[in-house]
Short mmCIF file of C-alpha atoms in Angstrom, two decimals:
data_model
loop_
_atom_site.label_atom_id
_atom_site.label_comp_id
_atom_site.label_asym_id
_atom_site.label_seq_id
_atom_site.Cartn_x
_atom_site.Cartn_y
_atom_site.Cartn_z
CA MET D 1 -63.41 -29.22 -38.15
CA ASN D 2 -63.11 -25.43 -38.01
CA ASP D 3 -66.33 -25.38 -36.03
CA PHE D 4 -64.59 -27.24 -33.17
CA ILE D 5 -63.63 -24.40 -30.83
CA ALA D 6 -61.30 -24.92 -27.87
CA LEU D 7 -59.77 -23.06 -24.92
CA THR D 8 -56.26 -23.51 -23.53
CA TYR D 9 -55.10 -23.51 -19.91
CA GLU D 10 -51.60 -23.23 -18.42
CA ARG D 11 -50.35 -23.16 -14.82
CA VAL D 12 -47.13 -23.03 -12.78
CA SER D 13 -46.90 -23.37 -9.02
CA THR D 14 -44.03 -21.09 -7.99
CA ASP D 15 -42.83 -17.57 -8.69
CA ASP D 16 -39.50 -18.98 -9.89
CA GLN D 17 -41.31 -20.91 -12.62
CA VAL D 18 -43.03 -17.69 -13.68
CA GLN D 19 -39.60 -16.27 -14.53
CA THR D 20 -38.77 -19.28 -16.74
CA LYS D 21 -41.73 -18.57 -19.07
CA SER D 22 -43.04 -22.11 -18.52
CA CYS D 23 -46.61 -20.96 -19.17
CA ASP D 24 -45.58 -19.60 -22.58
CA ASP D 25 -44.01 -22.97 -23.44
CA GLN D 26 -47.21 -24.78 -22.40
CA GLN D 27 -49.29 -22.39 -24.50
CA SER D 28 -47.10 -23.05 -27.53
CA VAL D 29 -47.60 -26.83 -27.15
CA ASN D 30 -51.36 -26.39 -26.75
CA ASN D 31 -51.68 -24.10 -29.78
CA LYS D 32 -49.68 -26.51 -31.99
CA PHE D 33 -51.96 -29.36 -30.93
CA ILE D 34 -55.09 -27.35 -31.80
CA ALA D 35 -53.63 -26.49 -35.21
CA SER D 36 -52.67 -30.15 -35.88
CA GLN D 37 -56.26 -31.23 -35.25
CA GLY D 38 -57.71 -28.57 -37.53
CA TRP D 39 -59.52 -26.96 -34.62
CA LYS D 40 -59.89 -23.29 -33.74
CA LEU D 41 -58.76 -21.43 -30.63
CA ALA D 42 -61.58 -19.27 -29.23
CA GLU D 43 -61.10 -15.51 -29.19
CA ASN D 44 -59.31 -14.56 -25.94
CA GLY D 45 -59.37 -18.29 -25.26
CA ASP D 46 -56.08 -18.66 -23.35
CA TYR D 47 -56.32 -18.87 -19.54
CA ARG D 48 -53.49 -19.26 -17.07
CA ASP D 49 -52.59 -19.16 -13.37
CA GLU D 50 -49.02 -18.35 -12.36
CA GLY D 51 -47.59 -19.08 -8.92
CA ILE D 52 -50.70 -20.97 -7.67
CA SER D 53 -50.90 -24.59 -6.44
CA GLY D 54 -52.90 -27.06 -8.54
CA SER D 55 -54.50 -28.52 -5.40
CA SER D 56 -56.47 -25.30 -4.87
CA LEU D 57 -59.65 -24.41 -6.76
CA GLU D 58 -59.22 -20.72 -5.80
CA ARG D 59 -57.50 -19.83 -9.07
CA PRO D 60 -58.68 -16.75 -10.99
CA GLY D 61 -57.74 -18.15 -14.40
CA LEU D 62 -59.43 -21.49 -13.74
CA GLN D 63 -62.59 -19.86 -12.42
CA GLU D 64 -62.81 -17.58 -15.46
CA LEU D 65 -62.35 -20.61 -17.73
CA LEU D 66 -65.18 -22.53 -16.01
CA ILE D 67 -67.49 -19.52 -16.24
CA ARG D 68 -66.64 -19.15 -19.95
CA CYS D 69 -67.50 -22.82 -20.53
CA GLN D 70 -70.85 -22.38 -18.77
CA GLU D 71 -71.80 -19.27 -20.73
CA ASP D 72 -70.31 -20.00 -24.19
CA LYS D 73 -72.00 -23.09 -25.68
CA THR D 74 -69.66 -23.06 -28.72
CA ILE D 75 -66.71 -24.26 -26.59
CA LYS D 76 -66.06 -27.96 -27.17
CA ALA D 77 -62.78 -28.66 -25.36
CA VAL D 78 -60.17 -27.38 -22.90
CA ILE D 79 -56.59 -28.17 -23.96
CA ILE D 80 -53.82 -28.73 -21.36
CA THR D 81 -50.32 -30.12 -21.78
CA GLU D 82 -50.65 -32.62 -18.89
CA SER D 83 -53.36 -33.44 -16.35
CA ASP D 84 -51.33 -32.01 -13.44
CA ARG D 85 -51.57 -28.54 -15.03
CA ILE D 86 -55.35 -28.42 -14.45
CA ALA D 87 -55.30 -30.06 -11.00
CA ARG D 88 -53.16 -31.92 -8.47
CA GLY D 89 -55.15 -34.45 -6.46
CA ASN D 90 -58.40 -36.25 -7.17
CA LEU D 91 -60.58 -33.83 -5.20
CA ALA D 92 -59.78 -30.91 -7.51
CA TYR D 93 -59.39 -33.03 -10.68
CA ILE D 94 -62.78 -34.78 -10.46
CA PHE D 95 -64.57 -31.54 -9.56
CA ILE D 96 -63.15 -29.73 -12.62
CA ARG D 97 -63.75 -32.70 -14.94
CA GLU D 98 -67.40 -33.05 -13.87
CA ALA D 99 -67.97 -29.28 -14.09
CA LEU D 100 -66.71 -29.34 -17.70
CA LYS D 101 -68.80 -32.44 -18.56
CA LYS D 102 -71.97 -30.65 -17.41
CA CYS D 103 -71.14 -27.94 -19.94
CA GLY D 104 -70.51 -30.50 -22.70
CA VAL D 105 -66.77 -29.67 -22.77
CA LYS D 106 -63.99 -32.26 -23.08
CA MET D 107 -60.69 -31.99 -21.19
CA ILE D 108 -57.79 -33.06 -23.43
CA ALA D 109 -54.20 -33.53 -22.18
CA VAL D 110 -51.80 -33.22 -25.16
CA THR D 111 -49.09 -35.54 -23.80
CA GLN D 112 -51.57 -37.99 -22.23
CA PRO D 113 -53.93 -39.13 -25.03
CA MET D 114 -55.05 -42.12 -22.95
CA ILE D 115 -57.12 -39.70 -20.79
CA ASP D 116 -60.40 -39.32 -22.66
CA ASP D 117 -64.15 -39.36 -21.92
CA SER D 118 -64.46 -43.17 -21.99
CA ASP D 119 -64.86 -45.10 -18.72
CA GLU D 120 -61.30 -46.38 -19.04
CA GLY D 121 -59.98 -42.91 -19.83
CA GLU D 122 -61.74 -41.38 -16.85
CA MET D 123 -60.31 -44.11 -14.61
CA ILE D 124 -56.79 -43.38 -15.88
CA GLY D 125 -57.40 -39.67 -15.35
CA GLU D 126 -58.43 -40.28 -11.75
CA ILE D 127 -55.37 -42.46 -11.18
CA MET D 128 -53.14 -39.73 -12.63
CA GLY D 129 -54.92 -37.16 -10.48
CA ALA D 130 -54.26 -39.20 -7.34
CA VAL D 131 -50.60 -39.72 -8.37
CA ASN D 132 -50.18 -35.99 -9.08
CA GLY D 133 -51.66 -35.16 -5.69
CA PHE D 134 -49.34 -37.64 -3.97
CA LEU D 135 -46.29 -36.25 -5.78
CA SER D 136 -47.36 -32.72 -4.81
CA ARG D 137 -47.48 -33.71 -1.14
CA ILE D 138 -44.09 -35.44 -1.40
CA THR D 139 -42.64 -32.32 -3.06
CA ARG D 140 -44.08 -30.12 -0.31
CA ARG D 141 -42.63 -32.40 2.36
CA LYS D 142 -39.19 -32.17 0.73
CA SER D 143 -39.54 -28.40 0.35
CA MET D 144 -40.48 -27.96 4.02
CA ARG D 145 -37.57 -30.19 5.06
CA ALA D 146 -35.22 -28.05 2.98
CA ALA D 147 -36.79 -24.88 4.44
CA ASP D 148 -36.28 -26.22 8.00
CA GLU D 149 -32.62 -26.94 7.21
CA LYS D 150 -32.20 -23.45 5.77
CA ALA D 151 -33.75 -21.90 8.89
CA GLY D 152 -31.35 -23.98 11.01
CA ARG D 153 -28.48 -22.41 9.08
CA GLY D 154 -29.78 -18.95 10.00
CA TRP D 155 -31.56 -17.91 6.78
CA TYR D 156 -35.26 -17.04 6.70
CA PRO D 157 -36.78 -19.50 4.15
CA THR D 158 -39.49 -17.28 2.61
CA LYS D 159 -39.97 -13.74 1.35
CA ALA D 160 -37.99 -11.05 3.16
CA PRO D 161 -39.96 -8.31 5.00
CA THR D 162 -39.91 -4.64 4.02
CA GLY D 163 -36.35 -3.26 4.30
CA TYR D 164 -34.73 -6.49 3.11
CA ILE D 165 -34.55 -8.28 -0.24
CA ASN D 166 -34.04 -11.90 -1.33
CA VAL D 167 -30.81 -12.32 -3.35
CA ASN D 168 -29.43 -15.35 -5.21
CA ILE D 169 -25.67 -15.42 -4.59
CA GLY D 170 -25.34 -18.77 -6.39
CA SER D 171 -26.01 -19.70 -10.01
CA GLU D 172 -29.23 -20.50 -11.86
CA GLU D 173 -28.28 -24.18 -11.86
CA GLU D 174 -27.38 -24.20 -8.15
CA PRO D 175 -29.21 -21.29 -6.52
CA ASN D 176 -28.23 -20.06 -3.05
CA ARG D 177 -30.79 -17.51 -1.91
CA VAL D 178 -30.01 -15.32 1.08
CA ILE D 179 -31.48 -12.15 2.59
CA GLN D 180 -29.67 -8.83 2.37
CA ILE D 181 -30.51 -5.24 3.30
CA ASP D 182 -32.60 -3.34 0.75
CA GLU D 183 -30.47 -0.22 0.30
CA GLU D 184 -33.48 1.67 -1.10
CA LYS D 185 -36.00 1.04 1.71
CA ALA D 186 -33.79 0.27 4.73
CA PRO D 187 -32.96 3.94 5.52
CA TYR D 188 -36.71 4.65 5.94
CA ILE D 189 -37.35 1.54 8.05
CA LYS D 190 -34.47 2.36 10.42
CA GLN D 191 -36.22 5.60 11.42
CA ILE D 192 -39.40 3.95 12.77
CA PRO D 193 -38.34 3.27 16.42
CA ARG D 194 -36.69 6.69 16.74
CA LEU D 195 -39.69 8.55 15.29
CA TYR D 196 -42.11 6.66 17.56
CA ASN D 197 -39.98 7.45 20.64
CA GLN D 198 -40.08 11.12 19.62
CA GLY D 199 -43.86 11.04 20.12
CA LEU D 200 -45.12 10.51 16.57
CA SER D 201 -48.11 8.19 16.09
CA TYR D 202 -48.17 5.32 13.62
CA ASP D 203 -50.28 7.46 11.28
CA GLU D 204 -47.81 10.34 11.46
CA ILE D 205 -44.85 8.01 10.85
CA SER D 206 -46.67 6.56 7.83
CA ASP D 207 -47.29 10.04 6.41
CA LYS D 208 -43.73 11.21 7.11
CA LEU D 209 -42.07 8.21 5.46
CA ALA D 210 -44.44 8.49 2.48
CA GLU D 211 -43.36 12.12 2.01
CA GLN D 212 -39.72 10.97 2.08
CA GLY D 213 -40.45 8.41 -0.65
CA LEU D 214 -41.18 5.05 1.05
CA LYS D 215 -43.67 2.91 -0.89
CA GLY D 216 -45.31 -0.39 0.03
CA ASN D 217 -45.27 -3.61 -2.01
CA ALA D 218 -48.33 -2.49 -4.00
CA GLY D 219 -46.77 0.90 -4.74
CA GLY D 220 -49.02 2.78 -2.30
CA GLN D 221 -48.39 4.29 1.10
CA VAL D 222 -47.37 1.91 3.90
CA SER D 223 -50.31 1.73 6.34
CA HIS D 224 -50.09 2.54 10.05
CA GLU D 225 -50.77 -1.14 10.85
CA HIS D 226 -47.79 -2.18 8.72
CA ILE D 227 -45.63 0.33 10.62
CA ARG D 228 -46.76 -1.20 13.94
CA LYS D 229 -46.04 -4.75 12.71
CA ILE D 230 -42.53 -3.71 11.64
CA LEU D 231 -41.88 -2.26 15.11
CA PHE D 232 -42.95 -5.54 16.79
CA ASN D 233 -41.19 -7.85 14.31
CA ASP D 234 -38.05 -9.42 15.84
CA PHE D 235 -36.69 -10.01 12.32
CA TYR D 236 -35.39 -6.43 12.42
CA LEU D 237 -33.38 -7.36 15.57
CA GLY D 238 -31.65 -10.23 13.77
CA GLU D 239 -33.98 -13.04 14.86
CA PHE D 240 -36.91 -14.86 13.26
CA ALA D 241 -39.54 -17.52 14.01
CA TRP D 242 -40.12 -20.46 11.69
CA ARG D 243 -42.66 -23.27 12.25
CA GLY D 244 -42.85 -22.72 16.00
CA LYS D 245 -39.09 -22.35 16.61
CA ARG D 246 -36.90 -19.26 17.02
CA TYR D 247 -33.60 -18.84 15.18
CA ARG D 248 -30.72 -16.39 15.20
CA GLY D 249 -30.54 -14.99 11.67
CA ASN D 250 -27.49 -14.35 9.52
CA HIS D 251 -29.06 -11.16 8.15
CA PRO D 252 -27.83 -7.85 9.64
CA PRO D 253 -30.32 -6.19 12.06
CA LEU D 254 -31.81 -2.78 11.20
CA PHE D 255 -32.99 -1.88 14.74
CA ASN D 256 -31.19 -1.19 18.00
CA TYR D 257 -32.52 -3.46 20.75
CA LEU D 258 -32.81 -0.82 23.52
CA GLU D 259 -34.43 1.71 21.18
CA VAL D 260 -36.99 -0.86 19.99
CA GLN D 261 -37.86 -2.02 23.52
CA LYS D 262 -38.45 1.58 24.55
CA ALA D 263 -40.77 2.10 21.56
CA ARG D 264 -42.65 -1.16 22.21
CA ASN D 265 -43.18 -0.28 25.88
CA ARG D 266 -44.50 3.14 24.88
CA SER D 267 -46.83 1.52 22.35
CA LYS D 268 -48.29 -0.80 25.01
CA GLU D 269 -48.76 2.11 27.44
CA LYS D 270 -50.73 3.98 24.77
CA GLY D 271 -52.92 0.93 24.14
CA HIS D 272 -51.42 0.02 20.73
CA ILE D 273 -51.08 -3.60 21.83
CA HIS D 274 -49.54 -6.24 19.60
CA THR D 275 -52.41 -8.05 17.89
CA SER D 276 -50.88 -11.49 18.33
CA ASN D 277 -51.91 -11.25 21.99
CA GLN D 278 -54.96 -13.55 22.29
CA ASP D 279 -56.48 -11.58 25.19
CA PHE D 280 -56.38 -8.46 23.06
CA LYS D 281 -58.04 -10.24 20.12
CA ASP D 282 -60.82 -11.43 22.41
CA LYS D 283 -61.55 -7.84 23.42
CA LEU D 284 -62.16 -6.93 19.75
CA ILE D 285 -64.25 -10.01 19.01
CA TYR D 286 -67.05 -8.20 17.10
CA LYS D 287 -64.72 -7.27 14.23
CA LYS D 288 -64.73 -10.98 13.26
CA LEU D 289 -68.36 -10.64 12.13
CA ASN D 290 -69.26 -9.78 8.52
CA PHE D 291 -68.99 -6.16 9.59
CA TYR D 292 -68.48 -3.44 6.93
CA CYS D 293 -68.39 0.32 6.54
CA ALA D 294 -71.58 1.77 4.99
CA THR D 295 -69.54 4.49 3.24
CA CYS D 296 -66.80 2.34 1.72
CA LEU D 297 -68.97 -0.84 1.49
CA ASP D 298 -66.01 -3.13 0.74
CA CYS D 299 -63.90 -2.05 3.73
CA ARG D 300 -64.26 -4.03 6.93
CA ILE D 301 -64.82 -2.60 10.39
CA THR D 302 -61.87 -3.10 12.74
CA GLY D 303 -61.41 -2.43 16.44
CA GLU D 304 -58.93 -0.60 18.64
CA CYS D 305 -58.18 -0.85 22.34
CA LYS D 306 -56.55 2.09 24.06
CA THR D 307 -55.70 2.80 27.67
CA LYS D 308 -55.36 6.11 29.50
CA LEU D 309 -53.80 6.75 32.91
CA TYR D 310 -55.63 9.30 35.07
CA LYS D 311 -52.81 10.36 37.39
CA ARG D 312 -54.97 12.34 39.81
CA LYS D 313 -57.16 9.32 40.60
CA ALA D 314 -54.38 6.79 39.88
CA ARG D 315 -56.78 4.94 37.59
CA LEU D 316 -56.01 3.18 34.32
CA ALA D 317 -59.03 3.34 31.98
CA GLU D 318 -59.52 1.16 28.91
CA TYR D 319 -61.43 2.30 25.83
CA ILE D 320 -62.57 -0.01 23.01
CA PHE D 321 -64.04 1.37 19.81
CA TYR D 322 -64.75 0.19 16.26
CA HIS D 323 -64.18 2.03 12.97
CA CYS D 324 -63.59 1.56 9.24
CA THR D 325 -60.22 0.12 8.24
CA LYS D 326 -59.93 3.13 5.89
CA SER D 327 -57.59 1.14 3.68
CA LYS D 328 -58.02 0.32 0.01
CA GLY D 329 -55.24 0.50 -2.58
CA GLY D 330 -53.05 2.58 -0.33
CA TRP D 331 -54.10 4.80 2.58
CA LYS D 332 -57.29 6.82 2.12
CA GLN D 333 -59.32 8.58 4.76
CA CYS D 334 -62.92 7.60 5.53
CA THR D 335 -65.34 10.06 7.12
CA GLN D 336 -67.39 7.37 8.88
CA PRO D 337 -67.28 8.08 12.68
CA CYS D 338 -66.22 5.37 15.13
CA ILE D 339 -68.53 3.77 17.72
CA ASN D 340 -67.52 2.71 21.23
CA ARG D 341 -68.06 -0.82 22.50
CA ASP D 342 -71.00 -0.08 24.83
CA ASP D 343 -72.94 1.80 22.15
CA LEU D 344 -72.18 -1.00 19.67
CA ILE D 345 -73.62 -3.66 21.99
CA THR D 346 -76.76 -1.55 22.48
CA GLU D 347 -77.10 -1.20 18.70
CA PHE D 348 -76.72 -4.95 18.25
CA ALA D 349 -79.42 -5.55 20.87
CA ASN D 350 -81.86 -3.16 19.14
CA LYS D 351 -81.10 -3.89 15.48
CA ALA D 352 -80.05 -7.56 15.46
CA VAL D 353 -81.59 -9.26 18.51
CA LYS D 354 -84.85 -7.41 19.15
CA PRO D 355 -86.34 -8.09 15.67
CA ILE D 356 -86.19 -11.86 16.27
CA GLU D 357 -87.62 -11.73 19.79
CA ILE D 358 -90.91 -13.66 20.17
CA ASP D 359 -93.67 -13.17 22.75
CA GLU D 360 -95.10 -15.66 25.27
CA GLU D 361 -98.16 -16.53 23.15
CA LEU D 362 -96.02 -17.49 20.16
CA THR D 363 -93.66 -19.49 22.38
CA GLU D 364 -96.55 -21.58 23.71
CA PHE D 365 -97.85 -22.17 20.19
CA MET D 366 -94.46 -23.32 18.92
CA LEU D 367 -93.95 -25.65 21.89
CA GLU D 368 -97.33 -27.27 21.16
CA GLU D 369 -96.35 -27.74 17.50
CA MET D 370 -93.05 -29.19 18.67
CA ASP D 371 -94.81 -31.80 20.81
CA LYS D 372 -96.95 -32.87 17.83
CA GLU D 373 -93.82 -33.11 15.64
CA TYR D 374 -92.03 -35.19 18.28
CA VAL D 375 -94.88 -37.74 18.52
CA GLN D 376 -95.12 -38.07 14.71
CA LYS D 377 -91.40 -38.71 14.25
CA LYS D 378 -90.91 -40.99 17.26
CA GLU D 379 -92.20 -44.02 15.35
CA GLU D 380 -90.03 -43.21 12.31
CA ARG D 381 -86.91 -42.99 14.50
CA GLN D 382 -87.71 -46.34 16.10
CA LYS D 383 -88.05 -48.02 12.69
CA LEU D 384 -84.67 -46.60 11.68
CA LEU D 385 -83.08 -47.84 14.94
CA ASP D 386 -84.53 -51.34 14.33
CA SER D 387 -83.08 -51.31 10.80
CA ILE D 388 -79.65 -50.36 12.16
CA ASP D 389 -79.81 -53.18 14.73
CA ARG D 390 -80.61 -55.69 11.98
CA ARG D 391 -77.69 -54.51 9.86
CA LEU D 392 -75.34 -54.65 12.88
CA GLY D 393 -76.33 -58.31 13.33
CA GLN D 394 -75.61 -58.99 9.63
CA VAL D 395 -72.19 -57.31 9.86
CA ASP D 396 -71.26 -59.40 12.92
CA THR D 397 -72.28 -62.56 11.02
CA GLU D 398 -70.23 -61.50 7.98
CA LEU D 399 -67.16 -60.88 10.18
CA LYS D 400 -67.57 -64.32 11.75
CA ASN D 401 -67.91 -65.99 8.32
CA LEU D 402 -64.90 -64.09 7.02
CA PHE D 403 -62.78 -65.36 9.93
CA GLU D 404 -63.94 -68.95 9.33
CA MET D 405 -63.06 -68.64 5.61
CA ARG D 406 -59.56 -67.52 6.53
CA ILE D 407 -59.06 -70.42 8.95
CA SER D 408 -60.32 -72.98 6.40
CA GLY D 409 -58.17 -71.49 3.60
CA LYS D 410 -61.10 -70.43 1.40
CA ILE D 411 -59.66 -66.94 0.74
CA TYR D 412 -57.54 -67.04 -2.43
CA ALA D 413 -54.67 -64.72 -3.34
CA THR D 414 -54.74 -62.57 -6.48
CA GLU D 415 -51.94 -61.27 -8.68
CA ASP D 416 -51.39 -58.18 -6.56
CA LYS D 417 -52.68 -59.20 -3.09
CA THR D 418 -51.92 -62.01 -0.67
CA GLN D 419 -54.56 -63.95 1.30
CA ASP D 420 -53.80 -61.94 4.44
CA GLU D 421 -54.06 -58.63 2.57
CA ILE D 422 -57.47 -59.55 1.12
CA TYR D 423 -58.71 -60.72 4.52
CA GLU D 424 -57.50 -57.57 6.26
CA GLU D 425 -59.02 -55.32 3.60
CA TYR D 426 -62.50 -56.89 3.94
CA ARG D 427 -62.25 -57.01 7.74
CA LEU D 428 -61.36 -53.31 7.98
CA ASP D 429 -64.18 -52.44 5.59
CA LYS D 430 -66.75 -54.27 7.76
CA GLU D 431 -65.32 -52.82 10.98
CA MET D 432 -65.64 -49.30 9.54
CA GLU D 433 -69.25 -49.99 8.55
CA ARG D 434 -69.94 -51.29 12.06
CA LYS D 435 -68.48 -48.14 13.63
CA ARG D 436 -70.55 -45.91 11.34
CA LEU D 437 -73.74 -47.78 12.22
CA LEU D 438 -73.02 -47.59 15.95
CA SER D 439 -72.23 -43.89 15.68
CA THR D 440 -75.50 -43.25 13.83
CA LYS D 441 -77.44 -45.27 16.40
CA VAL D 442 -75.94 -43.36 19.34
CA LYS D 443 -76.65 -40.05 17.63
CA LEU D 444 -80.27 -40.97 16.93
CA GLU D 445 -80.83 -42.13 20.50
CA LYS D 446 -79.19 -38.98 21.88
CA ASP D 447 -81.13 -36.69 19.55
CA SER D 448 -84.41 -38.35 20.51
CA LEU D 449 -83.70 -37.52 24.14
CA ASP D 450 -82.21 -34.04 23.68
CA TRP D 451 -84.40 -32.79 20.84
CA LYS D 452 -87.27 -31.48 22.97
CA LYS D 453 -84.94 -29.92 25.51
CA LYS D 454 -82.87 -28.09 22.86
CA ALA D 455 -85.92 -26.81 21.03
CA SER D 456 -87.53 -25.64 24.28
CA ASN D 457 -84.34 -23.80 25.24
CA PHE D 458 -84.23 -22.13 21.84
CA PHE D 459 -87.76 -20.76 22.05
CA LEU D 460 -87.28 -19.67 25.64
CA ASP D 461 -84.09 -17.84 24.62
CA CYS D 462 -85.91 -16.03 21.82
CA GLN D 463 -88.70 -15.13 24.23
CA ASN D 464 -86.42 -12.86 26.28
CA SER D 465 -83.50 -12.54 23.90
CA VAL D 466 -82.60 -8.85 24.38
CA ASN D 467 -82.14 -9.06 28.16
CA LYS D 468 -80.18 -12.30 27.87
CA PHE D 469 -78.01 -10.79 25.13
CA LEU D 470 -77.15 -7.73 27.23
CA LYS D 471 -76.33 -9.84 30.30
CA SER D 472 -74.20 -12.34 28.35
CA THR D 473 -70.43 -12.41 27.83
CA ASP D 474 -68.79 -11.04 24.68
CA GLU D 475 -67.96 -14.54 23.46
CA LYS D 476 -71.60 -15.71 23.72
CA ARG D 477 -72.86 -12.48 22.13
CA TYR D 478 -70.46 -12.97 19.21
CA ARG D 479 -71.53 -16.61 18.65
CA PHE D 480 -75.18 -15.55 18.76
CA LEU D 481 -74.66 -12.69 16.29
CA ARG D 482 -72.63 -14.88 13.94
CA ARG D 483 -75.53 -17.32 13.84
CA ILE D 484 -78.35 -14.85 13.23
CA THR D 485 -76.73 -12.18 11.00
CA SER D 486 -75.34 -12.40 7.47
CA ASN D 487 -74.09 -8.80 7.09
CA VAL D 488 -73.76 -5.74 9.31
CA LEU D 489 -73.08 -2.18 8.13
CA LEU D 490 -71.89 0.70 10.34
CA ASP D 491 -73.57 3.92 9.23
CA ASN D 492 -73.03 7.08 11.31
CA LYS D 493 -72.84 5.14 14.62
CA GLN D 494 -75.91 3.12 13.71
CA LEU D 495 -76.16 -0.45 12.43
CA VAL D 496 -77.92 -1.78 9.35
CA VAL D 497 -78.41 -5.52 9.94
CA THR D 498 -79.28 -8.29 7.48
CA HIS D 499 -80.48 -11.47 9.20
CA GLN D 500 -79.63 -14.98 8.04
CA PHE D 501 -82.35 -17.35 6.88
CA PRO D 502 -84.57 -18.39 8.64
CA PHE D 503 -84.11 -15.64 11.25
CA ASN D 504 -85.14 -13.10 8.64
CA LEU D 505 -88.60 -14.72 8.82
CA LEU D 506 -88.72 -14.06 12.55
CA SER D 507 -87.66 -10.45 11.93
CA GLU D 508 -90.66 -10.13 9.59
CA SER D 509 -93.11 -11.54 12.14
CA ASP D 510 -95.41 -8.54 11.80
CA HIS D 511 -96.22 -9.73 8.28
CA ILE D 512 -96.83 -13.40 9.20
CA GLN D 513 -100.03 -14.50 10.92
CA LEU D 514 -99.67 -16.65 14.05
CA GLY D 515 -100.37 -20.31 13.23
CA SER D 516 -100.24 -19.77 9.47
CA PRO D 517 -98.33 -22.18 7.17
CA ALA D 518 -95.48 -19.64 7.04
CA TRP D 519 -95.09 -19.78 10.82
CA ILE D 520 -95.25 -23.59 10.80
CA ARG D 521 -92.50 -23.74 8.13
CA THR D 522 -90.39 -21.36 10.20
CA THR D 523 -91.00 -23.52 13.27
CA ASN D 524 -89.80 -26.67 11.50
CA LEU D 525 -86.64 -24.90 10.31
CA LEU D 526 -85.72 -23.76 13.82
CA LEU D 527 -86.61 -26.80 15.93
CA ASN D 528 -83.27 -28.60 15.67
CA ARG D 529 -81.02 -25.61 16.34
CA LYS D 530 -78.84 -25.65 19.46
CA PRO D 531 -79.68 -23.36 22.41
CA LEU D 532 -78.11 -19.93 22.09
CA TYR D 533 -77.09 -19.19 25.64
CA HIS D 534 -76.90 -22.61 27.28
#
């Protein structure tokens, strides 16, 4: 069977397992199995994910394997040592299994031959997937309990920040991991509060420490944002937060408290506010859009808020502006100019909102079409409501019969369930169905009343959308923009906007004739949307 070509997949969940070469051991088992069957391993046919949970589908190795199976029709099977290597939990397991089946590819677990493509094998696979998912959750619960206990003892349970390192002072059999000062990077980190108090900016500190030899985790220059986060991180004062609680750490502090407080106060006076402050995040709300730099393309637009004290007038002014993050693989400059908040809002009004604005004539036409649609669907909704009422009556009768069967002893126990367990299972099932039916009925009745009002509000909003946008709050503007735009580029203080479907049809209204089938289709797509400003 040399024409039977297979791929192999290996996975480990933690970085510690990466060091044990567990993936290599899995690969060896998989390769021996392929050889014993007389099969052939595809060229570059080994895929693996190291340090990634099996409950997640966001695994580079897994995604590459699935793409390979879709594109290469010669692949007949994917070989794994056990089912929990490909997935933990039924949600991920069934998705991967069905994706492979569509490609005509079998999933074979070497140590679990009972899992095959028969109905029984698929059932066993799903049971194993559920068990693996349950065990994963139990393991996580134990791990978090152990991490909480470790935090209570004064040791930060996860990776140490820059300037510190994680060290195992125990043995491989009984590890005891603690956090100690990184003698290589700590001397650079200690300088940050002093340099900032001397008047250097975060950018200048980043450049200065890079010249002295400090490198980030990726080997590049530490960014100015990382410098700011270090300054505001209480870990460097000997404290840390873990799962909503604060602890006094056993690790030695790198910063002096008074020096750090002076630097933090100066940072706030200059407008370099700590980004964990929710009020500050709300001021920079537009950076949460799909907002990118037109020069760098893959770099997002971020925002800054700065304040300036005018002593002569005793006035504190606040300035908000947006610019490229200028960060990719280290610290590189971007020539794209920034744009202030007021100019940005004006650009959004002209480039994002104005193209979807509709005139009074079109509004009247759409409202007429809406009335016709409402009349046509009213009868259909009533039929559906009548059907729900009939089924509710049947469910009530079934619940009554079930209770009478229990009283008369007509419910019989099975090998694994008692009479009460069977009764309770069926009762809960019918109660859940009843709740779903009632919920659907309420929603249909509410929609039938609110539908016309919501659609009318939508068209009226679009009729005068620019003025309403400019007069609205930042939060409402952001929600509106998030709904109508798919991507925004900042190009020399001007915006290039791509509208989401079906708003892109409104933005192309010059090319669509009023009352044409295209307009009617657009109308139907927009009727059920919620009002934008109400």
